[in-house]
Amino acid sequence: MAIVNISNEPADLACPSCDLVFDVSLLGDGESARCSRCGHFLTIYREDALHRVMAFTSSALILLVLACCFPFMTFKASGLESVMTLPETALKLWLYDMPGLSLLVAAFIIIIPALMLLLMLVLVTALLLNRNYSWLRFVGRLVYTLESWSMVEVFFIGVLVSLVKIAKMATIVMGISFWAYGAFSILFILALSGLDRAQCWRRIEALGSYE
């Protein structure tokens, strides 16, 4: 991938770190831009970015549904067997009188990621169809706001770490949901990274200027 350090000519994208303004309109497919003053990453341009995001997002949404419908893990110890699903990770906390923590877990690993995927599908579909709607900017802001509240990869890494300790006390069988959520986590990250903030807003603003 070519890395383009754009000269400090007046244009339409300001560095979020030092506020230096750059012209990123001449980027070619696969080229990215970094601030020439502080080196902060600015944007990357891909001609098929929206199609990539659409594919990753729709696939991730299907995998998330599968992850919620099948067993996540099965624990076997001393002749006893316990099956846990993904929604039960939050439900168990509720049953143990921790409703606040239960709601946070459900929000961070299921509700917010699902909402983000749905919003991204709506946003990308509108951009691919070149349709400008009054709610388009609000949806874009909401997606990038919710991004910092999604803990998909944190949860899955935490599960992997905890498996090392639990494996000493019980036999663990990973269910379909476990693998589905693992694949979902990867696709979710790819979808978010593919929806470049600067390029997304340029498309939204361009649609607005056509009216």
CSV table of C-alpha atoms in Angstrom, one decimal:
chain,number,residue,atom,x,y,z
A,1,MET,CA,0.0,0.0,0.0
A,2,ALA,CA,1.4,3.4,-0.9
A,3,ILE,CA,1.6,5.9,1.9
A,4,VAL,CA,1.1,9.5,0.8
A,5,ASN,CA,2.4,12.4,2.8
A,6,ILE,CA,0.3,15.2,1.4
A,7,SER,CA,1.8,18.7,1.4
A,8,ASN,CA,0.2,21.3,3.5
A,9,GLU,CA,-2.0,22.9,0.9
A,10,PRO,CA,-5.4,24.3,1.8
A,11,ALA,CA,-8.1,21.7,1.3
A,12,ASP,CA,-10.9,19.8,3.0
A,13,LEU,CA,-9.4,17.5,5.7
A,14,ALA,CA,-7.9,18.7,8.9
A,15,CYS,CA,-5.5,16.5,10.9
A,16,PRO,CA,-7.4,15.5,14.1
A,17,SER,CA,-4.1,15.7,16.1
A,18,CYS,CA,-2.6,19.1,15.0
A,19,ASP,CA,-5.4,20.7,12.9
A,20,LEU,CA,-3.2,21.0,9.8
A,21,VAL,CA,-5.4,21.0,6.7
A,22,PHE,CA,-4.7,18.7,3.7
A,23,ASP,CA,-6.1,18.0,0.2
A,24,VAL,CA,-6.8,14.3,0.0
A,25,SER,CA,-8.9,14.4,-3.2
A,26,LEU,CA,-6.0,13.1,-5.4
A,27,LEU,CA,-5.5,9.8,-3.5
A,28,GLY,CA,-5.5,6.7,-5.8
A,29,ASP,CA,-7.0,3.3,-5.0
A,30,GLY,CA,-5.3,1.8,-2.0
A,31,GLU,CA,-3.4,4.9,-1.1
A,32,SER,CA,-3.5,6.4,2.4
A,33,ALA,CA,-2.6,9.8,3.8
A,34,ARG,CA,-0.7,10.8,6.9
A,35,CYS,CA,-0.1,14.2,8.4
A,36,SER,CA,3.2,15.6,7.2
A,37,ARG,CA,3.6,17.5,10.5
A,38,CYS,CA,2.8,14.9,13.2
A,39,GLY,CA,2.5,11.7,11.2
A,40,HIS,CA,-1.2,11.1,12.3
A,41,PHE,CA,-3.2,8.8,10.0
A,42,LEU,CA,-5.7,10.7,8.1
A,43,THR,CA,-7.6,8.5,5.6
A,44,ILE,CA,-7.3,5.7,3.1
A,45,TYR,CA,-9.1,5.6,-0.2
A,46,ARG,CA,-10.5,2.4,-1.8
A,47,GLU,CA,-12.7,2.4,-4.8
A,48,ASP,CA,-14.6,-0.7,-3.6
A,49,ALA,CA,-14.7,0.3,0.1
A,50,LEU,CA,-18.5,0.5,0.3
A,51,HIS,CA,-19.0,-2.9,-1.3
A,52,ARG,CA,-16.4,-4.4,1.1
A,53,VAL,CA,-18.2,-2.9,4.1
A,54,MET,CA,-21.5,-4.1,2.8
A,55,ALA,CA,-20.2,-7.7,2.5
A,56,PHE,CA,-18.4,-7.6,5.9
A,57,THR,CA,-21.4,-6.1,7.7
A,58,SER,CA,-24.1,-8.4,6.3
A,59,SER,CA,-21.9,-11.4,7.0
A,60,ALA,CA,-21.2,-10.2,10.5
A,61,LEU,CA,-24.9,-9.7,11.2
A,62,ILE,CA,-25.7,-13.3,10.1
A,63,LEU,CA,-22.9,-14.7,12.3
A,64,LEU,CA,-24.1,-12.6,15.3
A,65,VAL,CA,-27.6,-14.1,14.9
A,66,LEU,CA,-26.1,-17.6,14.8
A,67,ALA,CA,-23.9,-16.8,17.8
A,68,CYS,CA,-27.1,-16.0,19.9
A,69,CYS,CA,-29.0,-19.0,18.8
A,70,PHE,CA,-26.7,-21.9,19.5
A,71,PRO,CA,-24.7,-23.1,22.6
A,72,PHE,CA,-21.6,-21.0,23.3
A,73,MET,CA,-19.8,-23.4,25.6
A,74,THR,CA,-20.4,-26.7,27.4
A,75,PHE,CA,-18.8,-27.3,30.8
A,76,LYS,CA,-18.3,-30.9,32.1
A,77,ALA,CA,-17.0,-31.6,35.6
A,78,SER,CA,-17.7,-34.4,38.2
A,79,GLY,CA,-20.3,-36.0,36.0
A,80,LEU,CA,-22.3,-32.7,35.6
A,81,GLU,CA,-22.8,-30.8,32.4
A,82,SER,CA,-23.7,-27.2,31.9
A,83,VAL,CA,-24.5,-25.6,28.6
A,84,MET,CA,-24.3,-21.8,28.2
A,85,THR,CA,-25.5,-19.6,25.4
A,86,LEU,CA,-24.2,-16.1,24.5
A,87,PRO,CA,-27.3,-14.3,25.9
A,88,GLU,CA,-27.0,-16.3,29.1
A,89,THR,CA,-23.6,-14.6,29.8
A,90,ALA,CA,-25.6,-11.5,30.6
A,91,LEU,CA,-28.7,-13.3,32.0
A,92,LYS,CA,-26.7,-15.2,34.6
A,93,LEU,CA,-25.4,-11.9,36.0
A,94,TRP,CA,-29.0,-10.7,36.3
A,95,LEU,CA,-30.0,-13.9,38.2
A,96,TYR,CA,-27.1,-13.3,40.6
A,97,ASP,CA,-28.5,-9.8,41.5
A,98,MET,CA,-26.2,-7.8,39.3
A,99,PRO,CA,-28.7,-6.2,36.9
A,100,GLY,CA,-26.4,-3.2,36.1
A,101,LEU,CA,-23.5,-5.4,35.1
A,102,SER,CA,-25.9,-7.7,33.2
A,103,LEU,CA,-27.2,-4.8,31.1
A,104,LEU,CA,-23.7,-3.5,30.4
A,105,VAL,CA,-22.5,-6.9,29.2
A,106,ALA,CA,-25.5,-7.4,27.0
A,107,ALA,CA,-25.1,-3.9,25.6
A,108,PHE,CA,-21.4,-4.1,24.9
A,109,ILE,CA,-21.3,-7.6,23.3
A,110,ILE,CA,-24.7,-8.0,21.6
A,111,ILE,CA,-27.0,-4.9,21.5
A,112,ILE,CA,-24.6,-2.1,20.5
A,113,PRO,CA,-22.7,-4.3,17.9
A,114,ALA,CA,-26.1,-5.4,16.4
A,115,LEU,CA,-27.3,-1.8,16.3
A,116,MET,CA,-24.1,-0.6,14.7
A,117,LEU,CA,-24.3,-3.3,12.0
A,118,LEU,CA,-27.9,-2.3,11.2
A,119,LEU,CA,-27.0,1.4,11.0
A,120,MET,CA,-24.0,0.6,8.8
A,121,LEU,CA,-26.1,-1.4,6.5
A,122,VAL,CA,-28.6,1.5,6.2
A,123,LEU,CA,-25.7,4.0,5.7
A,124,VAL,CA,-23.8,2.0,3.2
A,125,THR,CA,-26.9,1.1,1.2
A,126,ALA,CA,-27.9,4.8,0.9
A,127,LEU,CA,-24.3,5.7,-0.2
A,128,LEU,CA,-24.2,2.9,-2.8
A,129,LEU,CA,-27.6,4.0,-4.2
A,130,ASN,CA,-26.4,7.7,-4.2
A,131,ARG,CA,-29.5,8.7,-2.1
A,132,ASN,CA,-29.3,11.6,0.3
A,133,TYR,CA,-31.7,11.5,3.2
A,134,SER,CA,-32.3,13.9,6.0
A,135,TRP,CA,-31.2,11.3,8.6
A,136,LEU,CA,-28.0,10.2,6.8
A,137,ARG,CA,-25.7,12.5,8.8
A,138,PHE,CA,-27.3,11.5,12.1
A,139,VAL,CA,-26.8,7.8,11.3
A,140,GLY,CA,-23.2,8.5,10.3
A,141,ARG,CA,-22.5,10.3,13.6
A,142,LEU,CA,-24.3,7.6,15.6
A,143,VAL,CA,-22.1,4.8,14.0
A,144,TYR,CA,-18.9,6.6,14.9
A,145,THR,CA,-20.1,7.5,18.4
A,146,LEU,CA,-21.2,3.9,19.2
A,147,GLU,CA,-17.8,2.6,17.9
A,148,SER,CA,-16.1,3.5,21.2
A,149,TRP,CA,-18.8,1.7,23.2
A,150,SER,CA,-18.5,-1.7,21.4
A,151,MET,CA,-16.4,-4.3,23.3
A,152,VAL,CA,-16.7,-7.2,20.9
A,153,GLU,CA,-13.0,-8.0,20.6
A,154,VAL,CA,-12.4,-7.2,24.3
A,155,PHE,CA,-15.0,-9.8,25.3
A,156,PHE,CA,-13.7,-12.5,23.0
A,157,ILE,CA,-10.1,-12.0,24.1
A,158,GLY,CA,-11.3,-12.1,27.7
A,159,VAL,CA,-13.1,-15.4,27.0
A,160,LEU,CA,-9.9,-16.9,25.5
A,161,VAL,CA,-7.9,-15.8,28.5
A,162,SER,CA,-10.4,-17.3,30.9
A,163,LEU,CA,-10.4,-20.6,29.1
A,164,VAL,CA,-6.9,-21.2,30.2
A,165,LYS,CA,-7.9,-21.1,33.9
A,166,ILE,CA,-11.3,-22.9,33.5
A,167,ALA,CA,-9.7,-25.7,31.5
A,168,LYS,CA,-7.9,-26.8,34.7
A,169,MET,CA,-11.2,-27.3,36.6
A,170,ALA,CA,-13.5,-28.6,33.9
A,171,THR,CA,-13.8,-30.1,30.4
A,172,ILE,CA,-14.8,-27.4,28.0
A,173,VAL,CA,-16.5,-27.9,24.6
A,174,MET,CA,-16.7,-24.9,22.4
A,175,GLY,CA,-20.1,-24.8,20.6
A,176,ILE,CA,-21.2,-23.4,17.3
A,177,SER,CA,-21.9,-20.0,18.9
A,178,PHE,CA,-18.3,-19.7,20.1
A,179,TRP,CA,-16.8,-20.1,16.6
A,180,ALA,CA,-19.6,-18.0,15.1
A,181,TYR,CA,-18.8,-15.1,17.5
A,182,GLY,CA,-15.1,-15.4,16.8
A,183,ALA,CA,-15.7,-15.1,13.1
A,184,PHE,CA,-18.2,-12.3,13.8
A,185,SER,CA,-15.6,-10.4,15.8
A,186,ILE,CA,-13.1,-10.5,12.9
A,187,LEU,CA,-15.7,-9.4,10.3
A,188,PHE,CA,-17.0,-6.7,12.7
A,189,ILE,CA,-13.5,-5.2,13.0
A,190,LEU,CA,-13.0,-5.4,9.2
A,191,ALA,CA,-16.3,-3.7,8.6
A,192,LEU,CA,-15.5,-0.8,10.9
A,193,SER,CA,-12.0,-0.4,9.6
A,194,GLY,CA,-13.3,-0.4,6.0
A,195,LEU,CA,-15.8,2.4,6.7
A,196,ASP,CA,-13.2,5.2,6.6
A,197,ARG,CA,-14.5,8.2,8.5
A,198,ALA,CA,-13.1,10.9,6.1
A,199,GLN,CA,-14.2,9.2,2.9
A,200,CYS,CA,-17.6,8.4,4.4
A,201,TRP,CA,-18.3,12.1,5.2
A,202,ARG,CA,-17.0,13.2,1.9
A,203,ARG,CA,-19.5,11.0,0.2
A,204,ILE,CA,-22.3,12.2,2.4
A,205,GLU,CA,-21.4,15.9,1.8
A,206,ALA,CA,-21.1,15.2,-1.9
A,207,LEU,CA,-24.7,13.8,-1.9
A,208,GLY,CA,-25.9,16.8,-0.1
A,209,SER,CA,-24.3,19.2,-2.6
A,210,TYR,CA,-26.2,17.6,-5.5
A,211,GLU,CA,-29.6,18.7,-4.2
